Coordinates of C-alpha atoms and ligand atoms in Angstrom, one line a residue:
Chain Q
M1444 CA 41.6 -127.9 42.6
E1445 CA 41.1 -125.0 44.9
F1446 CA 43.2 -121.9 44.5
Q1447 CA 44.0 -120.0 47.5
F1448 CA 45.8 -116.7 47.5
Q1449 CA 47.6 -115.6 50.7
F1450 CA 49.0 -112.1 51.1
D1451 CA 52.6 -112.6 52.1
W1452 CA 53.3 -109.9 54.7
Q1453 CA 56.9 -111.0 54.9
A1454 CA 57.5 -110.6 51.2
A1455 CA 55.9 -107.1 51.4
I1456 CA 58.2 -106.1 54.3
N1457 CA 61.2 -107.5 52.6
A1458 CA 60.6 -105.5 49.5
I1459 CA 60.5 -102.2 51.3
P1460 CA 64.2 -101.3 51.4
F1461 CA 64.7 -102.0 47.7
L1462 CA 61.5 -100.2 46.7
A1463 CA 62.3 -97.2 48.9
K1464 CA 65.4 -96.6 46.8
G1465 CA 62.9 -95.4 44.1
I1466 CA 61.5 -92.7 46.3
P1467 CA 64.3 -90.2 45.9
Y1468 CA 64.0 -90.5 42.1
T1469 CA 60.2 -90.2 42.2
L1470 CA 60.6 -87.1 44.4
M1471 CA 63.4 -85.6 42.3
I1472 CA 61.6 -86.0 39.0
S1473 CA 58.3 -84.8 40.4
F1474 CA 59.5 -81.8 42.4
G1475 CA 62.4 -80.9 40.1
G1476 CA 60.0 -81.0 37.2
L1477 CA 57.3 -79.1 39.0
A1478 CA 59.6 -76.4 40.1
I1479 CA 60.6 -75.7 36.5
G1480 CA 57.0 -76.3 35.4
F1481 CA 55.9 -73.6 37.8
L1482 CA 58.3 -71.1 36.3
L1483 CA 57.2 -72.1 32.8
G1484 CA 53.6 -71.8 33.9
I1485 CA 54.1 -68.3 35.2
L1486 CA 55.9 -67.2 32.0
F1487 CA 53.6 -68.8 29.5
G1488 CA 50.5 -68.2 31.5
L1489 CA 51.2 -64.5 31.6
L1490 CA 52.2 -64.5 28.0
S1491 CA 49.0 -66.2 27.0
I1492 CA 47.0 -63.3 28.3
N1493 CA 49.3 -60.6 26.9
K1494 CA 47.7 -58.0 24.7
N1495 CA 50.4 -58.5 22.1
W1496 CA 49.5 -61.2 19.6
F1497 CA 53.1 -62.0 18.9
L1498 CA 53.8 -62.9 22.5
R1499 CA 50.4 -64.6 23.0
W1500 CA 50.4 -67.1 20.2
P1501 CA 53.7 -69.0 20.9
A1502 CA 52.5 -69.4 24.5
I1503 CA 49.1 -70.7 23.4
T1504 CA 50.9 -73.1 20.9
Y1505 CA 53.1 -74.5 23.7
I1506 CA 50.1 -74.9 26.1
E1507 CA 48.0 -76.7 23.5
I1508 CA 50.8 -79.1 22.3
F1509 CA 51.7 -80.2 25.8
R1510 CA 48.1 -80.5 27.1
G1511 CA 47.0 -82.2 23.9
T1512 CA 49.5 -85.0 23.8
P1513 CA 50.1 -87.9 26.3
I1514 CA 52.9 -87.4 28.7
L1515 CA 54.1 -90.9 27.9
V1516 CA 54.6 -89.9 24.3
Q1517 CA 56.3 -86.7 25.4
V1518 CA 58.9 -88.5 27.6
L1519 CA 59.5 -91.1 24.9
F1520 CA 60.1 -88.3 22.4
I1521 CA 62.5 -86.5 24.7
F1522 CA 64.4 -89.7 25.7
Y1523 CA 64.5 -91.6 22.4
G1524 CA 63.7 -88.9 19.8
L1525 CA 65.6 -85.7 20.9
P1526 CA 69.0 -87.4 21.0
D1527 CA 68.8 -87.9 17.3
L1528 CA 68.2 -84.2 16.8
I1529 CA 70.9 -82.9 19.2
G1530 CA 73.4 -85.7 18.5
A1531 CA 73.9 -86.6 22.2
P1532 CA 72.2 -89.0 24.5
I1533 CA 69.9 -87.6 27.3
D1534 CA 70.0 -89.4 30.6
P1535 CA 66.7 -90.8 31.9
L1536 CA 66.6 -88.6 34.9
T1537 CA 67.0 -85.4 32.9
A1538 CA 64.4 -86.7 30.3
G1539 CA 62.0 -87.4 33.2
I1540 CA 62.4 -84.0 34.8
A1541 CA 62.1 -82.3 31.4
A1542 CA 58.9 -84.2 30.6
I1543 CA 57.3 -83.3 33.9
A1544 CA 58.5 -79.7 33.6
L1545 CA 57.1 -79.2 30.1
N1546 CA 53.9 -81.0 30.8
S1547 CA 53.0 -79.5 34.1
G1548 CA 54.2 -76.1 32.8
A1549 CA 51.4 -76.3 30.2
Y1550 CA 48.7 -77.1 32.8
I1551 CA 50.1 -74.5 35.3
S1552 CA 50.0 -71.9 32.5
E1553 CA 46.3 -72.4 32.4
V1554 CA 46.1 -72.2 36.2
V1555 CA 48.0 -68.9 36.2
R1556 CA 45.8 -67.5 33.4
G1557 CA 42.6 -68.5 35.2
G1558 CA 43.9 -67.1 38.5
V1559 CA 44.9 -63.8 37.1
Q1560 CA 41.7 -63.4 35.0
S1561 CA 39.6 -64.2 38.1
I1562 CA 40.7 -61.0 39.8
D1563 CA 38.2 -58.2 39.5
K1564 CA 39.0 -55.5 37.0
G1565 CA 38.4 -52.9 39.7
Q1566 CA 41.6 -54.0 41.5
N1567 CA 43.7 -53.1 38.5
E1568 CA 41.8 -49.8 38.1
A1569 CA 42.3 -49.0 41.8
G1570 CA 46.1 -49.6 41.5
L1571 CA 46.5 -47.6 38.3
S1572 CA 44.4 -44.7 39.7
L1573 CA 46.7 -44.5 42.7
G1574 CA 49.6 -43.9 40.3
L1575 CA 51.1 -47.3 40.4
S1576 CA 52.6 -48.5 37.1
R1577 CA 51.1 -51.5 35.3
T1578 CA 54.0 -53.7 36.5
Q1579 CA 53.6 -52.4 40.1
T1580 CA 49.9 -52.9 40.0
F1581 CA 50.3 -56.5 38.7
W1582 CA 53.0 -57.7 41.2
S1583 CA 51.8 -56.0 44.3
I1584 CA 48.0 -56.2 43.8
I1585 CA 46.9 -58.7 41.2
W1586 CA 49.5 -61.5 41.6
P1587 CA 49.2 -62.0 45.4
Q1588 CA 45.5 -62.4 45.2
A1589 CA 45.7 -64.6 42.1
F1590 CA 48.3 -66.8 43.7
R1591 CA 46.1 -67.5 46.6
R1592 CA 43.4 -68.7 44.3
M1593 CA 45.9 -70.8 42.4
I1594 CA 47.0 -72.9 45.4
P1595 CA 44.3 -75.6 45.2
P1596 CA 44.7 -76.2 41.4
L1597 CA 48.5 -76.1 41.8
G1598 CA 48.3 -78.8 44.5
N1599 CA 46.1 -80.8 42.2
Q1600 CA 48.6 -80.5 39.4
A1601 CA 51.5 -81.5 41.8
I1602 CA 49.6 -84.7 42.7
V1603 CA 48.9 -85.5 39.0
S1604 CA 52.6 -85.0 38.1
I1605 CA 53.8 -87.2 41.0
K1606 CA 51.6 -90.0 39.6
D1607 CA 52.7 -89.3 36.1
T1608 CA 56.3 -90.1 37.0
S1609 CA 55.2 -93.7 37.4
L1610 CA 55.1 -93.9 33.6
F1611 CA 58.8 -93.1 33.3
S1612 CA 59.7 -96.7 34.2
V1613 CA 59.6 -97.1 30.4
I1614 CA 62.8 -95.1 30.0
G1615 CA 64.5 -97.0 32.8
V1616 CA 64.7 -94.3 35.4
G1617 CA 64.9 -96.0 38.8
E1618 CA 61.7 -94.5 40.3
L1619 CA 59.2 -96.4 42.3
V1620 CA 57.5 -98.4 39.6
R1621 CA 60.8 -99.3 38.0
Q1622 CA 62.2 -100.5 41.3
G1623 CA 59.1 -102.6 41.7
Q1624 CA 59.4 -104.2 38.3
V1625 CA 63.0 -105.0 38.9
Y1626 CA 62.2 -106.6 42.3
I1627 CA 59.3 -108.6 41.0
A1628 CA 61.5 -110.0 38.2
S1629 CA 63.5 -112.0 40.7
T1630 CA 60.8 -112.7 43.5
F1631 CA 57.5 -113.0 41.6
T1632 CA 55.6 -111.3 44.4
A1633 CA 53.7 -108.9 42.2
F1634 CA 50.7 -108.4 44.4
E1635 CA 52.7 -107.5 47.5
V1636 CA 55.2 -105.4 45.7
Y1637 CA 52.6 -103.3 43.8
F1638 CA 50.7 -103.0 47.0
V1639 CA 53.7 -101.5 48.8
V1640 CA 54.4 -99.3 45.7
A1641 CA 50.9 -97.9 45.8
L1642 CA 51.2 -97.2 49.6
M1643 CA 54.4 -95.3 48.9
Y1644 CA 52.7 -93.1 46.3
L1645 CA 49.8 -92.6 48.7
A1646 CA 52.2 -91.5 51.5
I1647 CA 53.7 -88.9 49.2
T1648 CA 50.5 -87.5 47.8
L1649 CA 48.7 -87.5 51.2
S1650 CA 51.6 -85.6 52.9
L1651 CA 51.4 -83.1 50.1
S1652 CA 47.6 -82.7 50.4
L1653 CA 48.1 -82.1 54.1
V1654 CA 50.7 -79.4 53.7
L1655 CA 48.6 -77.7 51.0
R1656 CA 45.5 -77.7 53.2
L1657 CA 47.5 -75.9 55.9
V1658 CA 49.0 -73.4 53.5
E1659 CA 45.6 -72.7 52.0
R1660 CA 44.0 -72.2 55.4
R1661 CA 46.7 -69.7 56.3
G1662 CA 46.6 -67.9 53.0
L1663 CA 42.9 -67.6 52.9
A1664 CA 42.5 -66.4 56.5
S1665 CA 43.2 -62.8 55.4
I1666 CA 40.7 -62.6 52.5
Chain L
M149 CA 42.0 -19.0 39.0
T150 CA 43.7 -22.3 38.2
Q151 CA 41.9 -24.8 36.1
I152 CA 42.5 -28.3 37.2
V153 CA 40.4 -30.0 34.5
K154 CA 39.9 -28.6 31.0
M155 CA 37.9 -30.5 28.4
K156 CA 37.2 -29.1 25.0
G157 CA 35.1 -30.8 22.3
M158 CA 35.8 -34.3 23.8
N159 CA 34.4 -37.3 22.0
K160 CA 34.4 -40.9 23.0
H161 CA 32.9 -44.0 21.5
F162 CA 32.5 -47.6 22.7
G163 CA 32.5 -49.3 19.3
K164 CA 29.6 -47.7 17.5
L165 CA 28.1 -46.2 20.7
H166 CA 28.9 -42.4 20.9
V167 CA 29.2 -42.1 24.7
L168 CA 30.6 -38.6 25.1
K169 CA 29.5 -36.0 22.7
S170 CA 31.7 -32.9 22.3
I171 CA 32.1 -32.3 26.0
D172 CA 33.2 -28.8 27.1
L173 CA 33.9 -28.6 30.8
T174 CA 36.3 -26.9 33.1
V175 CA 36.9 -27.5 36.8
E176 CA 38.5 -24.7 38.8
Q177 CA 40.8 -25.4 41.8
G178 CA 38.7 -25.8 45.0
E179 CA 35.5 -26.3 43.0
V180 CA 33.0 -29.2 43.7
V181 CA 31.3 -30.3 40.5
V182 CA 28.5 -32.8 40.8
I183 CA 27.5 -34.7 37.7
I184 CA 24.0 -36.1 37.5
G185 CA 22.1 -38.0 34.8
A186 CA 20.3 -41.2 34.1
S187 CA 22.1 -44.6 34.2
G188 CA 24.0 -45.2 31.0
S189 CA 24.3 -41.5 30.1
G190 CA 28.1 -41.4 30.3
K191 CA 28.8 -40.0 33.8
S192 CA 31.3 -42.7 34.7
T193 CA 33.0 -42.6 31.3
L194 CA 33.4 -38.8 31.7
I195 CA 35.2 -38.9 35.0
R196 CA 37.2 -42.0 34.1
C197 CA 38.7 -40.1 31.1
V198 CA 40.1 -37.6 33.6
N199 CA 42.6 -40.1 35.0
G200 CA 43.0 -42.0 31.8
L201 CA 41.1 -45.2 32.8
E202 CA 39.2 -44.6 29.6
E203 CA 40.7 -43.2 26.4
Y204 CA 38.9 -40.7 24.2
E205 CA 39.2 -40.2 20.5
S206 CA 39.1 -36.5 19.7
G207 CA 39.1 -33.1 21.5
I208 CA 41.3 -31.7 24.2
L209 CA 41.8 -32.8 27.8
E210 CA 44.1 -31.2 30.2
V211 CA 44.5 -32.2 33.8
D212 CA 46.5 -30.0 36.2
N213 CA 48.2 -28.5 33.2
H214 CA 49.2 -31.8 31.7
P215 CA 47.7 -32.3 28.3
L216 CA 46.5 -35.9 27.9
A217 CA 46.3 -36.6 24.3
P218 CA 43.5 -38.8 22.8
K219 CA 44.2 -42.5 22.4
A220 CA 46.1 -43.6 25.5
G221 CA 48.2 -40.4 25.5
N222 CA 51.7 -40.6 26.8
Q223 CA 52.5 -43.1 29.6
K224 CA 54.6 -40.6 31.4
T225 CA 51.9 -37.9 31.3
L226 CA 49.4 -40.5 32.4
A227 CA 51.5 -41.5 35.4
E228 CA 52.1 -37.8 36.3
I229 CA 48.3 -37.1 36.2
R230 CA 47.4 -40.2 38.2
K231 CA 49.7 -39.2 41.0
G232 CA 47.7 -36.0 41.4
V233 CA 44.2 -37.4 40.9
G234 CA 42.5 -39.6 43.5
M235 CA 39.6 -41.8 42.6
V236 CA 36.8 -43.4 44.7
F237 CA 34.8 -46.2 43.1
Q238 CA 31.3 -47.4 43.6
Q239 CA 32.5 -50.9 44.6
F240 CA 35.3 -49.5 46.9
N241 CA 38.0 -51.7 45.2
L242 CA 40.0 -52.0 48.3
F243 CA 42.9 -54.6 48.2
P244 CA 41.5 -57.6 50.1
H245 CA 44.9 -59.2 50.7
L246 CA 46.2 -56.1 52.6
T247 CA 45.2 -54.7 56.0
V248 CA 43.4 -51.4 56.0
K249 CA 46.6 -49.6 56.9
K250 CA 48.6 -51.3 54.2
N251 CA 45.9 -50.4 51.7
I252 CA 46.7 -46.8 52.4
M253 CA 50.5 -47.2 52.7
L254 CA 51.0 -49.0 49.4
A255 CA 50.8 -46.1 46.9
P256 CA 52.9 -43.6 48.9
M257 CA 55.6 -46.2 49.3
K258 CA 55.6 -47.6 45.7
V259 CA 54.9 -44.3 43.9
K260 CA 56.5 -41.7 46.0
S261 CA 59.1 -43.9 47.7
A262 CA 57.8 -42.7 51.1
S263 CA 59.5 -44.5 54.0
Q264 CA 57.6 -47.1 56.1
V265 CA 57.5 -44.7 59.0
I266 CA 56.2 -41.7 57.0
A267 CA 53.6 -43.8 55.2
N268 CA 52.5 -45.4 58.4
A269 CA 52.1 -42.0 60.1
T270 CA 50.1 -40.7 57.1
A271 CA 47.8 -43.8 57.1
E272 CA 47.1 -43.3 60.8
R273 CA 46.4 -39.6 60.5
L274 CA 44.0 -40.2 57.5
L275 CA 42.2 -43.1 59.2
E276 CA 41.6 -40.7 62.2
R277 CA 40.4 -38.1 59.7
V278 CA 37.8 -40.4 58.2
G279 CA 36.8 -41.6 61.7
I280 CA 38.1 -45.2 61.7
G281 CA 41.4 -44.9 63.5
D282 CA 40.7 -48.1 65.4
Q283 CA 40.3 -50.3 62.4
A284 CA 43.8 -50.0 61.0
D285 CA 44.9 -53.6 61.4
K286 CA 41.7 -55.2 60.1
Y287 CA 41.2 -56.6 56.6
P288 CA 38.7 -54.8 54.4
S289 CA 36.3 -57.8 54.5
Q290 CA 36.0 -57.3 58.3
L291 CA 34.6 -53.8 57.8
S292 CA 31.1 -52.5 57.0
G293 CA 30.5 -51.0 53.5
G294 CA 30.5 -47.5 54.9
Q295 CA 33.8 -48.1 56.7
Q296 CA 35.3 -49.6 53.5
Q297 CA 34.4 -46.7 51.4
R298 CA 35.9 -44.3 54.0
V299 CA 39.1 -46.4 53.8
A300 CA 39.0 -46.0 50.0
I301 CA 38.8 -42.2 50.5
A302 CA 41.7 -42.3 52.9
R303 CA 43.7 -44.4 50.5
A304 CA 43.2 -41.9 47.7
L305 CA 44.0 -39.0 50.0
A306 CA 47.3 -40.5 51.0
M307 CA 48.7 -39.5 47.6
E308 CA 47.8 -35.9 48.4
P309 CA 45.8 -35.4 45.3
K310 CA 44.8 -32.1 43.8
L311 CA 41.6 -33.5 42.5
M312 CA 39.3 -36.3 43.8
L313 CA 37.0 -38.2 41.5
F314 CA 34.0 -40.0 43.0
D315 CA 32.0 -42.4 40.9
E316 CA 28.7 -43.1 42.8
P317 CA 30.5 -43.6 46.1
T318 CA 27.4 -44.3 48.0
S319 CA 25.4 -46.4 45.5
A320 CA 26.6 -49.8 46.8
L321 CA 25.9 -48.9 50.4
D322 CA 23.1 -49.8 52.7
P323 CA 21.0 -46.7 53.3
E324 CA 22.1 -46.3 56.9
M325 CA 25.8 -46.0 55.9
I326 CA 25.4 -43.4 53.2
G327 CA 25.5 -40.6 55.7
E328 CA 28.9 -41.4 57.1
V329 CA 30.5 -41.4 53.7
L330 CA 28.8 -38.2 52.6
D331 CA 29.9 -36.6 55.9
V332 CA 33.6 -37.3 55.0
M333 CA 33.1 -35.9 51.5
R334 CA 31.4 -32.8 52.9
E335 CA 34.4 -32.3 55.2
L336 CA 36.8 -32.7 52.2
A337 CA 34.9 -30.1 50.2
K338 CA 34.9 -27.7 53.2
D339 CA 38.7 -28.1 53.4
G340 CA 39.0 -26.9 49.8
M341 CA 39.5 -30.2 47.9
T342 CA 38.7 -30.0 44.2
M343 CA 36.1 -32.7 43.5
M344 CA 34.2 -34.2 40.6
V345 CA 31.3 -36.3 42.0
V346 CA 28.9 -38.6 40.2
T347 CA 26.0 -39.2 42.5
H348 CA 22.3 -39.7 42.8
E349 CA 22.3 -38.0 46.3
M350 CA 20.5 -34.8 45.3
G351 CA 20.5 -33.5 48.8
F352 CA 24.2 -33.7 49.0
A353 CA 24.5 -32.1 45.5
R354 CA 22.4 -29.2 46.5
E355 CA 24.3 -28.6 49.7
V356 CA 27.9 -29.2 48.6
A357 CA 28.1 -28.6 44.9
D358 CA 29.4 -25.3 43.5
R359 CA 28.2 -26.5 40.1
V360 CA 25.8 -29.2 38.9
I361 CA 26.0 -30.7 35.5
Y362 CA 23.3 -32.8 33.9
I363 CA 24.3 -35.2 31.3
H364 CA 21.8 -36.7 28.8
E365 CA 23.0 -39.4 26.4
G366 CA 26.6 -38.2 26.5
K367 CA 25.9 -34.5 26.2
I368 CA 26.0 -31.8 28.8
V369 CA 22.5 -30.3 28.5
E370 CA 22.4 -28.3 31.7
E371 CA 25.0 -26.7 33.9
G372 CA 24.7 -24.2 36.7
N373 CA 24.8 -23.7 40.4
P374 CA 22.6 -26.0 42.4
S375 CA 19.6 -23.7 42.8
E376 CA 19.7 -22.9 39.1
V377 CA 19.7 -26.6 38.1
F378 CA 17.4 -28.0 40.7
D379 CA 14.9 -25.1 41.1
N380 CA 14.8 -23.7 37.6
P381 CA 16.0 -26.2 35.1
Q382 CA 16.0 -24.8 31.5
N383 CA 16.2 -28.0 29.5
E384 CA 13.1 -30.2 29.4
R385 CA 15.2 -33.4 29.7
T386 CA 16.6 -32.1 33.0
Q387 CA 13.1 -31.2 34.2
A388 CA 11.9 -34.8 33.4
F389 CA 15.0 -36.4 35.1
L390 CA 14.6 -34.3 38.2
S391 CA 10.9 -34.9 38.6
R392 CA 11.6 -38.6 38.3
V393 CA 14.4 -38.7 40.9
L394 CA 13.0 -36.2 43.3
A395 CA 9.6 -37.8 43.3
H396 CA 10.6 -40.5 45.7
Ligands
ADP304 N1 33.8 -50.8 28.6 C1 32.6 -50.6 27.9 N2 32.4 -51.2 26.7 C2 31.3 -50.9 26.0 N3 30.4 -50.1 26.4 C3 30.5 -49.5 27.6 C4 31.6 -49.7 28.4 N4 31.5 -49.0 29.5 C5 30.3 -48.3 29.4 N5 29.7 -48.6 28.2 C6 28.4 -48.1 27.8 O1 28.6 -46.7 27.7 C7 27.4 -46.0 28.1 C8 27.8 -45.0 29.2 O2 28.2 -45.8 30.4 P1 28.6 -45.1 31.7 O3 29.6 -44.0 31.5 O4 29.0 -46.2 32.6 O5 27.2 -44.5 32.2 P2 26.8 -44.0 33.6 O6 28.0 -44.0 34.5 O7 26.2 -42.7 33.4 O8 25.7 -45.0 34.1 C9 26.5 -47.1 28.5 O9 25.6 -47.3 27.4 C10 27.3 -48.3 28.8 O10 26.6 -49.4 28.5
MG305 MG1 28.3 -45.1 36.3

C-alpha cells in the first residue's frame, strides 16, 4: 500500500483564526516578562559588579540559579510548587510572566555586566576628573555607551524568551502552542497546525529582528 | 606665593611595588612643572594622586589648600579638589557618544549647574581658543588625534580649573599632530595656567617649564630650572636618562 501525504492548505487556513488567539498571550508573556526581566537585569547586573561583597553575592546567586536550571522546571515550580508555599493559587499567565521575567533577568544581568565592563576605564576616570560624582559618571557616561553595546545581546535574549514561552503550554496558558494542541485534538491536522504555529513565531521574531537592526544602526551611527 | 600642590613625604605602593618613595614637591600658582623619567618610574601615578585617581598610603598631600588624606580621603574633599583640577590623558578619553560640544558642556552643566546657554557659549569660546571652532557638532571619532586632544583640553578648561594635569598628552599622536597640541599648551602656560606636565617632549620642557623634575624608580632625584636639569644634571641617573632620550 502506498502512503501519500498531502499538505491540506484549507486546513491550515481554517486553523489561523483559532491559533491567532494565542498570539496576544505569547506576546503578553514574552514582553511582559522581558520588561520586568530588563529591570531585574539592570538591578542584578549592576549589583553583581558592585565592590561590596554583601551586595554582590545575592546577585550572583540569583544569576547562577536561574541560568543553571531549565526554564521548564522554573515555570512548573512557580505554577505548581509556589502555591503550596504561599497558600494561594497562581494563575498560569502570571506564572508564565514571572518565569520569563526571572529567567531572562538572569541572562540580562550578564548582558548588563558585560556591557558595563566593556567600557574603557579611561571613561570613568575622565568623568571623575571633571568633578562628576560616581553616580553622575555612571549614568551620563558609562551607561549610555554600555547600553548601545547591549542592544544586540538584548535582542538575542528577547528572541530566546519569545520561543521559551512555547513551553508554557504545560501550565495551560493559552499561548500559541497550547492553542495548536487544543485545535489538533479535534481536527487531527498536526502537520498543518504546527506549520502555521511555526510561521507565527517566525513572524514575531523576524519583526523584532528588523526593529532591532534599525535601532542598532541609529544607535551606532554616533560612535 | 600661593601653593597649589603640596606633597610631603608621600608614599604609594601597588601591592608590594613601592611606586612613590617619600615624594616632596610643591607647585606654586602659575608655575609649569614638567615631570620626566623612564617608563614605569611613577610619573603617571604621581600626577594621578593629585586629583585622587590614585590613593596614597602615607605622607601629606594638599591641593589648593584642601588636605587630601591618605587612603581615599574624604569624598567631599575629593569632589572639591576635582572641580578645580583639570586632567588631560594620553588616550584623550573623550566621550564617544557625545558631540564635541556636548563633551565640553557636560561637566559645567552637571557639576556647576550651568545653564544650557552658558555652557554652550563656554564650549564655543573654548573650541575657538584651541583652534577647532568649526568641529563643534562632530563626534570625537570624526576628528584627528590632534584635534581630539585639543577637545580634551577644552573640556578640562570648561571647569575653569586652577591647575591642569597632563599625562603624556602627545604620546599617542602621530608626529605631525604633536605640534598643534603643544602649541595649545604653550598658550595656556603663557596665560598663567598652573600646570603639571608629564612628557617626553624635551624641547617643550626646556622652553615652557619653570621647573623640571626627574623621577627615577619612584624617587625625585633631580629638580631645577630647565637649563640646570638639561645642561648640567647633577645626578648620574639623570645624565644617563638624558643622554638616552636626547640622543635621537
Ligand atoms: N593600577 C596598577 N596596578 C599595579 N601596578 C601599577 C598600576 N599602575 C601602575 N603600576 C605600576 O607602577 C609603576 C609606575 O607606573 P606609572 O606611574 O604608570 O609609570 P610611568 O607613568 O612613569 O610610566 C609601574 O611599574 C607600573 O607597572
Ligand atoms: Mg605614564
